[in-house]
PDB file of C-alpha atoms in Angstrom:
ATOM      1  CA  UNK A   1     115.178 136.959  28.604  1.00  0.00           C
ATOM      2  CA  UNK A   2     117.559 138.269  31.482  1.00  0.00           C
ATOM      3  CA  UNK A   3     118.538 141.464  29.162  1.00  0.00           C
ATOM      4  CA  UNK A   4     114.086 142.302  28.836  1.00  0.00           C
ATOM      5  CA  UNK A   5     113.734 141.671  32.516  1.00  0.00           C
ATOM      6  CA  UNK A   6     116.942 144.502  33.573  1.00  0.00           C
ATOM      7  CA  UNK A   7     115.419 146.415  31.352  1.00  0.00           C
ATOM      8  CA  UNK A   8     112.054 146.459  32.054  1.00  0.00           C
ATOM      9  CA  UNK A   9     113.075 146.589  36.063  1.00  0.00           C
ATOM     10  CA  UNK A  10     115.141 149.930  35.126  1.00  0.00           C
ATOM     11  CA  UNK A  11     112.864 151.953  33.078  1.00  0.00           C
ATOM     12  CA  UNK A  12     109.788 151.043  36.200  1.00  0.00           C
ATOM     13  CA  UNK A  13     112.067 153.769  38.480  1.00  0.00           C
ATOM     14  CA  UNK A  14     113.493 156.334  36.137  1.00  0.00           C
ATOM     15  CA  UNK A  15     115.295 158.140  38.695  1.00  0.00           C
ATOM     16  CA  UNK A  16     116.948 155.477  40.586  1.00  0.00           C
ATOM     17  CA  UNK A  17     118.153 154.564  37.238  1.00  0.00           C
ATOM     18  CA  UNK A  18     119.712 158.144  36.220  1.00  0.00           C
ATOM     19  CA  UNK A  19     121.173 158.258  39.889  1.00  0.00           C
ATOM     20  CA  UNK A  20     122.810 154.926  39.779  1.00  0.00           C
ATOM     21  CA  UNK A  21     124.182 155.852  35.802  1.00  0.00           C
ATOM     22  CA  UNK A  22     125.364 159.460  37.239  1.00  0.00           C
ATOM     23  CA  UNK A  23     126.919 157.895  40.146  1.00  0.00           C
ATOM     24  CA  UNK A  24     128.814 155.285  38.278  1.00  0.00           C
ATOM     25  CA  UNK A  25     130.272 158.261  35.490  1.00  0.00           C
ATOM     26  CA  UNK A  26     130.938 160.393  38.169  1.00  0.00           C
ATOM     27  CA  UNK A  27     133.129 157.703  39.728  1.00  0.00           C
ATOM     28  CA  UNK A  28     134.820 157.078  36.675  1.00  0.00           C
ATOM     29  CA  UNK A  29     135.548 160.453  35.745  1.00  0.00           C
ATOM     30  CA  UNK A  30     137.109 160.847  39.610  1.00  0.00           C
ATOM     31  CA  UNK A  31     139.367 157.618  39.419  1.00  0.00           C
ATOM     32  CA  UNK A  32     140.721 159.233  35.952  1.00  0.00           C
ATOM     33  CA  UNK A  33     141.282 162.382  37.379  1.00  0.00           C
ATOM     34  CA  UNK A  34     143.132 161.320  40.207  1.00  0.00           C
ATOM     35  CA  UNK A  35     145.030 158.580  38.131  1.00  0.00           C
ATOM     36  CA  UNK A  36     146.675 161.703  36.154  1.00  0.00           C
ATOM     37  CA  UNK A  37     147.057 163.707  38.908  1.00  0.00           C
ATOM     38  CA  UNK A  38     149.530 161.032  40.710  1.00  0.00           C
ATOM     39  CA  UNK A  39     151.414 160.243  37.325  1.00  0.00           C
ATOM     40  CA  UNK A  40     151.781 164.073  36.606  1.00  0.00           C
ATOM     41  CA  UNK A  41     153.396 164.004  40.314  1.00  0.00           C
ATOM     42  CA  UNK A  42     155.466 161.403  39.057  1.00  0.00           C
ATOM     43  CA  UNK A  43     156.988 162.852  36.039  1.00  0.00           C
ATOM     44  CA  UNK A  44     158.722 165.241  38.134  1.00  0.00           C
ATOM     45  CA  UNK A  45     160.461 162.483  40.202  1.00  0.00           C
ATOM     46  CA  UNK A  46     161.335 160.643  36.853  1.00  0.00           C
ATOM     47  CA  UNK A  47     162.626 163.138  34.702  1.00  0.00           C
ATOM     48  CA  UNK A  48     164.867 164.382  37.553  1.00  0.00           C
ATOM     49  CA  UNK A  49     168.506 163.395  37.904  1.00  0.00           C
ATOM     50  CA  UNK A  50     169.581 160.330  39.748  1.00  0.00           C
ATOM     51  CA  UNK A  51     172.259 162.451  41.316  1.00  0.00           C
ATOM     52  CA  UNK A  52     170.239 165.120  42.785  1.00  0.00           C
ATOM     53  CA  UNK A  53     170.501 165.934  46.464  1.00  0.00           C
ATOM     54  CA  UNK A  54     167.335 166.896  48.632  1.00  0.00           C
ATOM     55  CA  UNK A  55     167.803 168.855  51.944  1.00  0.00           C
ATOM     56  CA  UNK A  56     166.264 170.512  54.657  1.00  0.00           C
ATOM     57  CA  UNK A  57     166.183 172.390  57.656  1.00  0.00           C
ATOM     58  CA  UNK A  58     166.678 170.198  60.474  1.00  0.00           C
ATOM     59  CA  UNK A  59     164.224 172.354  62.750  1.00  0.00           C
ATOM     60  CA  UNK A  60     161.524 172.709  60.383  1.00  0.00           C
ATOM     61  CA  UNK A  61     160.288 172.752  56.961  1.00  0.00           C
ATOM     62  CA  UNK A  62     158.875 176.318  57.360  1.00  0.00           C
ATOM     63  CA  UNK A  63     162.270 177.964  57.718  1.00  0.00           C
ATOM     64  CA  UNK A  64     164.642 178.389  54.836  1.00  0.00           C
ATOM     65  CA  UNK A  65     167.976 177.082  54.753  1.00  0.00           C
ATOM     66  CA  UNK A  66     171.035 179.701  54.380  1.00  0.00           C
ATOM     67  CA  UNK A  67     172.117 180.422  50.725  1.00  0.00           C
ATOM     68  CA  UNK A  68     175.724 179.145  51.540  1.00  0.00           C
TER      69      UNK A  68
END
């Protein structure tokens, strides 16, 4: 009874219904997007050696550091 009455309530306004269905895919296919952009980040970090060293310029990032 519950599934004939969603059913009948979604099919009376057709394009509230594709909206809502759109919406919710489009949100889906967002959140898996960015969940493989962040672990592609990551793979970086974790493949890396423990060991390495990071530095930078202590005036800016914009400006190199010298080769020696």
């Amino acid at each position: 009874m519950l599934i004939k009455l969603i059913l009948r309530n979604a099919f009376r306004h057709r394009l509230r219904t594709a909206l809502t269905v759109l919406g919710i895919v489009i949100a889906v296919l967002a959140f898996g997007l960015l969940q493989t952009v962040v672990g592609a980040w990551y793979v970086g970090v974790e493949s890396s050696s423990s060991t390495r060293l990071v530095t930078r310029n202590s005036i800016s990032l914009v400006f190199p550091l010298p080769l020696t």
